[in-house]
Amino acid sequence: LSIQVHPDDPMAAQRHGAYGKTEMWVVMEAEPGAYFYLGFNREVSEQEFLTHLENHTLPQIMNRFTPQPGDAFFIPAGTIHSIGKGLVIAEIQQTSDVTYRIYDWDRKNAGGNTRELHTELAMEALDLGRNTELVVSYQAERNRSMPLKTCSQFTVRIIELDGKLERDYLNLDSFVIYMNLEGEIIVECDGGAESMLGTETVLIPAQFESVRLSGKGKLLEIYMPQ
């Protein structure tokens, strides 16, 4: 992935008539040595950032993570990031396609051309401070829905299932998304049933008041904040 950044809601609305993009990553698979860059490793000045950009040395001032399956990270709009090879990541994000490409690793296409960069817009969107809250700590418990992260854009919880669990959504004014991280889980609601294997996703419409889960595995439970 190119080194990039997403704008926040006010900037995206002003510039593009769109939403910004705050997102979250939960690592599902990681080959040995796989890594990504996320956030700055210290507070940097605008001139320092531009110097590293010009010298193609941006990774020197970015956090480099070598994650393991189950690791979770929160990426507020304005956070610089790039994902390397060998990773499968469950990504929860705002509905937005607005991305400012900062550095594309000097890659060229078959015609010898590089992709467009968006330096001026990226500088306006970037948070040049050191964000110390990128790593999400959480505790999973057997057959319980446990909190992972809540922000103004989404709520993410995690369920470690070994048996059966019924979830009551009567008072929830939102759809629910299940993302299966591992194992096989049966999702039942309104007389229907779906089997979820690892990496599969199921959308539960907002009008359904309860869902029954059964099987053995681990899944994310995602909905709009209340």
mmCIF file of C-alpha atoms in Angstrom:
data_model
loop_
_atom_site.group_PDB
_atom_site.id
_atom_site.type_symbol
_atom_site.label_atom_id
_atom_site.label_comp_id
_atom_site.label_asym_id
_atom_site.label_seq_id
_atom_site.Cartn_x
_atom_site.Cartn_y
_atom_site.Cartn_z
ATOM 1 C CA LEU A 1 0.000 0.000 0.000
ATOM 2 C CA SER A 2 1.255 3.499 -0.746
ATOM 3 C CA ILE A 3 2.069 5.735 2.212
ATOM 4 C CA GLN A 4 -1.166 7.656 2.510
ATOM 5 C CA VAL A 5 -3.566 9.608 4.688
ATOM 6 C CA HIS A 6 -7.332 10.217 4.770
ATOM 7 C CA PRO A 7 -8.964 13.566 5.606
ATOM 8 C CA ASP A 8 -11.394 14.096 8.466
ATOM 9 C CA ASP A 9 -15.084 14.823 7.922
ATOM 10 C CA PRO A 10 -14.882 18.658 7.731
ATOM 11 C CA MET A 11 -12.043 18.617 5.191
ATOM 12 C CA ALA A 12 -13.615 15.859 3.090
ATOM 13 C CA ALA A 13 -16.958 17.652 3.081
ATOM 14 C CA GLN A 14 -15.389 20.959 2.048
ATOM 15 C CA ARG A 15 -13.059 19.546 -0.599
ATOM 16 C CA HIS A 16 -15.025 16.614 -1.985
ATOM 17 C CA GLY A 17 -18.593 16.695 -0.678
ATOM 18 C CA ALA A 18 -17.827 13.360 1.006
ATOM 19 C CA TYR A 19 -17.109 11.778 4.377
ATOM 20 C CA GLY A 20 -13.627 11.519 5.798
ATOM 21 C CA LYS A 21 -12.210 8.170 6.781
ATOM 22 C CA THR A 22 -11.484 6.972 10.280
ATOM 23 C CA GLU A 23 -10.732 3.262 10.331
ATOM 24 C CA MET A 24 -9.665 0.316 12.442
ATOM 25 C CA TRP A 25 -7.608 -2.774 11.662
ATOM 26 C CA VAL A 26 -7.818 -6.220 13.234
ATOM 27 C CA VAL A 27 -5.104 -8.562 11.998
ATOM 28 C CA MET A 28 -6.442 -11.932 10.838
ATOM 29 C CA GLU A 29 -3.329 -13.499 9.276
ATOM 30 C CA ALA A 30 0.328 -12.483 9.306
ATOM 31 C CA GLU A 31 3.226 -14.154 7.551
ATOM 32 C CA PRO A 32 6.516 -14.207 9.513
ATOM 33 C CA GLY A 33 8.107 -10.769 9.364
ATOM 34 C CA ALA A 34 5.071 -9.056 7.800
ATOM 35 C CA TYR A 35 4.771 -5.429 8.853
ATOM 36 C CA PHE A 36 2.982 -2.151 8.334
ATOM 37 C CA TYR A 37 3.668 1.509 9.071
ATOM 38 C CA LEU A 38 1.237 3.475 11.207
ATOM 39 C CA GLY A 39 1.605 6.982 12.588
ATOM 40 C CA PHE A 40 4.739 8.974 13.328
ATOM 41 C CA ASN A 41 7.251 7.706 15.892
ATOM 42 C CA ARG A 42 7.673 11.235 17.227
ATOM 43 C CA GLU A 43 6.275 14.684 16.649
ATOM 44 C CA VAL A 44 7.671 16.129 13.423
ATOM 45 C CA SER A 45 7.646 19.580 11.888
ATOM 46 C CA GLU A 46 6.248 20.326 8.468
ATOM 47 C CA GLN A 47 9.729 21.050 7.121
ATOM 48 C CA GLU A 48 11.132 17.825 8.569
ATOM 49 C CA PHE A 49 8.304 15.861 6.990
ATOM 50 C CA LEU A 50 8.875 17.473 3.573
ATOM 51 C CA THR A 51 12.611 16.806 3.796
ATOM 52 C CA HIS A 52 12.028 13.101 4.446
ATOM 53 C CA LEU A 53 9.468 13.015 1.648
ATOM 54 C CA GLU A 54 11.949 14.575 -0.774
ATOM 55 C CA ASN A 55 14.679 12.149 0.317
ATOM 56 C CA HIS A 56 12.350 9.114 0.103
ATOM 57 C CA THR A 57 12.983 8.337 3.788
ATOM 58 C CA LEU A 58 9.508 8.731 5.304
ATOM 59 C CA PRO A 59 9.609 5.274 6.972
ATOM 60 C CA GLN A 60 12.407 6.566 9.236
ATOM 61 C CA ILE A 61 9.925 8.783 11.092
ATOM 62 C CA MET A 62 7.012 6.316 11.106
ATOM 63 C CA ASN A 63 6.048 3.558 13.561
ATOM 64 C CA ARG A 64 6.743 0.108 12.131
ATOM 65 C CA PHE A 65 4.607 -2.708 13.571
ATOM 66 C CA THR A 66 5.164 -6.454 13.102
ATOM 67 C CA PRO A 67 1.682 -7.606 14.134
ATOM 68 C CA GLN A 68 0.301 -10.978 15.164
ATOM 69 C CA PRO A 69 -3.201 -12.359 14.454
ATOM 70 C CA GLY A 70 -5.656 -10.748 16.840
ATOM 71 C CA ASP A 71 -3.764 -7.462 17.183
ATOM 72 C CA ALA A 72 -6.008 -4.410 16.778
ATOM 73 C CA PHE A 73 -5.199 -0.829 15.770
ATOM 74 C CA PHE A 74 -7.239 2.403 15.589
ATOM 75 C CA ILE A 75 -6.467 4.822 12.752
ATOM 76 C CA PRO A 76 -8.131 8.230 13.155
ATOM 77 C CA ALA A 77 -8.467 10.381 10.056
ATOM 78 C CA GLY A 78 -5.224 12.280 9.563
ATOM 79 C CA THR A 79 -2.986 9.329 10.558
ATOM 80 C CA ILE A 80 -0.258 8.408 8.075
ATOM 81 C CA HIS A 81 -0.154 4.672 7.214
ATOM 82 C CA SER A 82 0.945 1.963 4.803
ATOM 83 C CA ILE A 83 0.376 -1.823 4.783
ATOM 84 C CA GLY A 84 3.045 -4.265 3.619
ATOM 85 C CA LYS A 85 2.662 -7.702 2.050
ATOM 86 C CA GLY A 86 1.814 -10.927 3.867
ATOM 87 C CA LEU A 87 -1.104 -9.588 5.908
ATOM 88 C CA VAL A 88 -4.843 -10.240 5.946
ATOM 89 C CA ILE A 89 -6.587 -7.477 7.851
ATOM 90 C CA ALA A 90 -10.220 -6.954 8.810
ATOM 91 C CA GLU A 91 -10.762 -3.254 8.152
ATOM 92 C CA ILE A 92 -13.638 -1.290 9.662
ATOM 93 C CA GLN A 93 -13.983 2.176 8.157
ATOM 94 C CA GLN A 94 -16.235 5.030 7.242
ATOM 95 C CA THR A 95 -17.803 4.846 3.810
ATOM 96 C CA SER A 96 -15.330 6.999 1.909
ATOM 97 C CA ASP A 97 -12.983 6.680 -1.057
ATOM 98 C CA VAL A 98 -11.012 9.854 -0.341
ATOM 99 C CA THR A 99 -7.321 8.977 -0.096
ATOM 100 C CA TYR A 100 -4.290 11.250 -0.391
ATOM 101 C CA ARG A 101 -1.272 9.347 -1.689
ATOM 102 C CA ILE A 102 1.946 10.688 -0.141
ATOM 103 C CA TYR A 103 4.628 8.287 -1.368
ATOM 104 C CA ASP A 104 4.281 5.272 -3.676
ATOM 105 C CA TRP A 105 7.669 3.613 -3.123
ATOM 106 C CA ASP A 106 8.929 4.921 -6.507
ATOM 107 C CA ARG A 107 6.871 2.326 -8.364
ATOM 108 C CA LYS A 108 6.177 2.668 -12.085
ATOM 109 C CA ASN A 109 3.587 1.007 -14.291
ATOM 110 C CA ALA A 110 4.283 -0.872 -17.520
ATOM 111 C CA GLY A 111 4.461 2.444 -19.330
ATOM 112 C CA GLY A 112 7.116 3.786 -16.997
ATOM 113 C CA ASN A 113 4.737 6.222 -15.294
ATOM 114 C CA THR A 114 4.313 6.860 -11.580
ATOM 115 C CA ARG A 115 0.961 7.304 -9.841
ATOM 116 C CA GLU A 116 -0.268 10.762 -8.895
ATOM 117 C CA LEU A 117 0.735 12.073 -5.481
ATOM 118 C CA HIS A 118 -1.348 14.500 -3.412
ATOM 119 C CA THR A 119 1.275 16.276 -1.327
ATOM 120 C CA GLU A 120 -0.536 19.585 -0.807
ATOM 121 C CA LEU A 121 -3.801 17.966 0.238
ATOM 122 C CA ALA A 122 -1.965 15.443 2.406
ATOM 123 C CA MET A 123 -0.144 18.214 4.263
ATOM 124 C CA GLU A 124 -3.473 19.814 5.061
ATOM 125 C CA ALA A 125 -4.931 16.518 6.292
ATOM 126 C CA LEU A 126 -1.943 15.114 8.218
ATOM 127 C CA ASP A 127 -1.640 15.045 11.975
ATOM 128 C CA LEU A 128 2.114 15.580 12.448
ATOM 129 C CA GLY A 129 1.991 14.731 16.147
ATOM 130 C CA ARG A 130 2.856 11.392 17.736
ATOM 131 C CA ASN A 131 -0.367 9.455 18.306
ATOM 132 C CA THR A 132 0.172 7.122 21.271
ATOM 133 C CA GLU A 133 -3.278 5.505 21.154
ATOM 134 C CA LEU A 134 -2.974 3.521 17.928
ATOM 135 C CA VAL A 135 -2.766 0.085 19.590
ATOM 136 C CA VAL A 136 -6.131 -1.179 20.858
ATOM 137 C CA SER A 137 -5.950 -3.305 24.007
ATOM 138 C CA TYR A 138 -8.862 -5.621 24.709
ATOM 139 C CA GLN A 139 -9.928 -8.746 26.562
ATOM 140 C CA ALA A 140 -11.897 -11.488 24.802
ATOM 141 C CA GLU A 141 -14.112 -13.755 26.943
ATOM 142 C CA ARG A 142 -15.764 -17.024 26.034
ATOM 143 C CA ASN A 143 -19.364 -16.628 24.804
ATOM 144 C CA ARG A 144 -19.547 -12.917 25.611
ATOM 145 C CA SER A 145 -19.551 -9.799 23.448
ATOM 146 C CA MET A 146 -16.658 -7.682 24.695
ATOM 147 C CA PRO A 147 -15.810 -4.064 23.760
ATOM 148 C CA LEU A 148 -12.957 -3.431 21.352
ATOM 149 C CA LYS A 149 -13.387 0.205 20.260
ATOM 150 C CA THR A 150 -16.117 2.837 20.186
ATOM 151 C CA CYS A 151 -15.707 6.158 18.396
ATOM 152 C CA SER A 152 -18.112 8.627 16.790
ATOM 153 C CA GLN A 153 -18.047 6.629 13.530
ATOM 154 C CA PHE A 154 -18.491 2.997 14.692
ATOM 155 C CA THR A 155 -18.594 0.547 17.584
ATOM 156 C CA VAL A 156 -16.552 -2.657 17.372
ATOM 157 C CA ARG A 157 -16.874 -5.587 19.771
ATOM 158 C CA ILE A 158 -15.362 -9.088 19.739
ATOM 159 C CA ILE A 159 -17.011 -12.430 20.469
ATOM 160 C CA GLU A 160 -15.044 -15.583 21.241
ATOM 161 C CA LEU A 161 -17.637 -18.271 20.680
ATOM 162 C CA ASP A 162 -17.581 -21.850 21.889
ATOM 163 C CA GLY A 163 -21.174 -23.053 21.992
ATOM 164 C CA LYS A 164 -24.192 -20.751 21.688
ATOM 165 C CA LEU A 165 -24.941 -17.085 22.276
ATOM 166 C CA GLU A 166 -28.048 -14.960 21.664
ATOM 167 C CA ARG A 167 -27.625 -11.261 20.980
ATOM 168 C CA ASP A 168 -30.526 -8.887 21.703
ATOM 169 C CA TYR A 169 -30.712 -5.861 19.379
ATOM 170 C CA LEU A 170 -34.199 -4.640 20.309
ATOM 171 C CA ASN A 171 -32.865 -1.292 21.541
ATOM 172 C CA LEU A 172 -30.146 -0.921 18.912
ATOM 173 C CA ASP A 173 -30.935 1.554 16.138
ATOM 174 C CA SER A 174 -28.416 0.200 13.645
ATOM 175 C CA PHE A 175 -27.570 -2.636 11.305
ATOM 176 C CA VAL A 176 -25.036 -5.152 12.673
ATOM 177 C CA ILE A 177 -22.064 -6.555 10.756
ATOM 178 C CA TYR A 178 -20.375 -9.796 11.763
ATOM 179 C CA MET A 179 -16.850 -10.394 10.459
ATOM 180 C CA ASN A 180 -15.543 -13.888 11.108
ATOM 181 C CA LEU A 181 -11.903 -13.919 12.219
ATOM 182 C CA GLU A 182 -11.533 -17.671 12.632
ATOM 183 C CA GLY A 183 -13.487 -20.923 12.923
ATOM 184 C CA GLU A 184 -17.009 -21.710 11.692
ATOM 185 C CA ILE A 185 -20.044 -19.945 13.128
ATOM 186 C CA ILE A 186 -23.755 -20.293 12.349
ATOM 187 C CA VAL A 187 -25.746 -17.042 12.348
ATOM 188 C CA GLU A 188 -29.532 -17.441 12.750
ATOM 189 C CA CYS A 189 -32.192 -14.728 12.655
ATOM 190 C CA ASP A 190 -35.767 -14.341 11.448
ATOM 191 C CA GLY A 191 -36.027 -18.020 10.540
ATOM 192 C CA GLY A 192 -32.935 -18.032 8.316
ATOM 193 C CA ALA A 193 -29.382 -19.232 8.902
ATOM 194 C CA GLU A 194 -25.952 -18.604 7.387
ATOM 195 C CA SER A 195 -22.697 -20.440 7.995
ATOM 196 C CA MET A 196 -19.638 -18.178 8.320
ATOM 197 C CA LEU A 197 -16.106 -19.421 7.751
ATOM 198 C CA GLY A 198 -12.971 -17.400 8.437
ATOM 199 C CA THR A 199 -12.862 -14.021 6.589
ATOM 200 C CA GLU A 200 -16.584 -14.112 5.692
ATOM 201 C CA THR A 201 -18.948 -11.277 6.581
ATOM 202 C CA VAL A 202 -22.691 -11.175 7.300
ATOM 203 C CA LEU A 203 -24.882 -8.048 7.417
ATOM 204 C CA ILE A 204 -27.860 -8.105 9.802
ATOM 205 C CA PRO A 205 -30.481 -5.481 8.800
ATOM 206 C CA ALA A 206 -31.587 -3.065 11.505
ATOM 207 C CA GLN A 207 -35.146 -4.441 11.722
ATOM 208 C CA PHE A 208 -34.014 -7.768 13.211
ATOM 209 C CA GLU A 209 -34.337 -7.726 16.995
ATOM 210 C CA SER A 210 -32.160 -10.722 17.915
ATOM 211 C CA VAL A 211 -29.538 -13.047 16.482
ATOM 212 C CA ARG A 212 -28.467 -16.524 17.597
ATOM 213 C CA LEU A 213 -24.839 -17.545 17.184
ATOM 214 C CA SER A 214 -23.504 -21.083 17.469
ATOM 215 C CA GLY A 215 -20.235 -22.854 16.738
ATOM 216 C CA LYS A 216 -16.603 -22.327 17.635
ATOM 217 C CA GLY A 217 -14.576 -19.367 16.491
ATOM 218 C CA LYS A 218 -14.009 -15.656 16.868
ATOM 219 C CA LEU A 219 -15.864 -12.779 15.221
ATOM 220 C CA LEU A 220 -16.170 -9.034 15.225
ATOM 221 C CA GLU A 221 -19.524 -7.398 15.965
ATOM 222 C CA ILE A 222 -19.837 -3.942 14.380
ATOM 223 C CA TYR A 223 -22.590 -1.328 14.427
ATOM 224 C CA MET A 224 -23.202 2.402 14.389
ATOM 225 C CA PRO A 225 -22.578 4.161 17.731
ATOM 226 C CA GLN A 226 -25.660 4.939 19.780
#
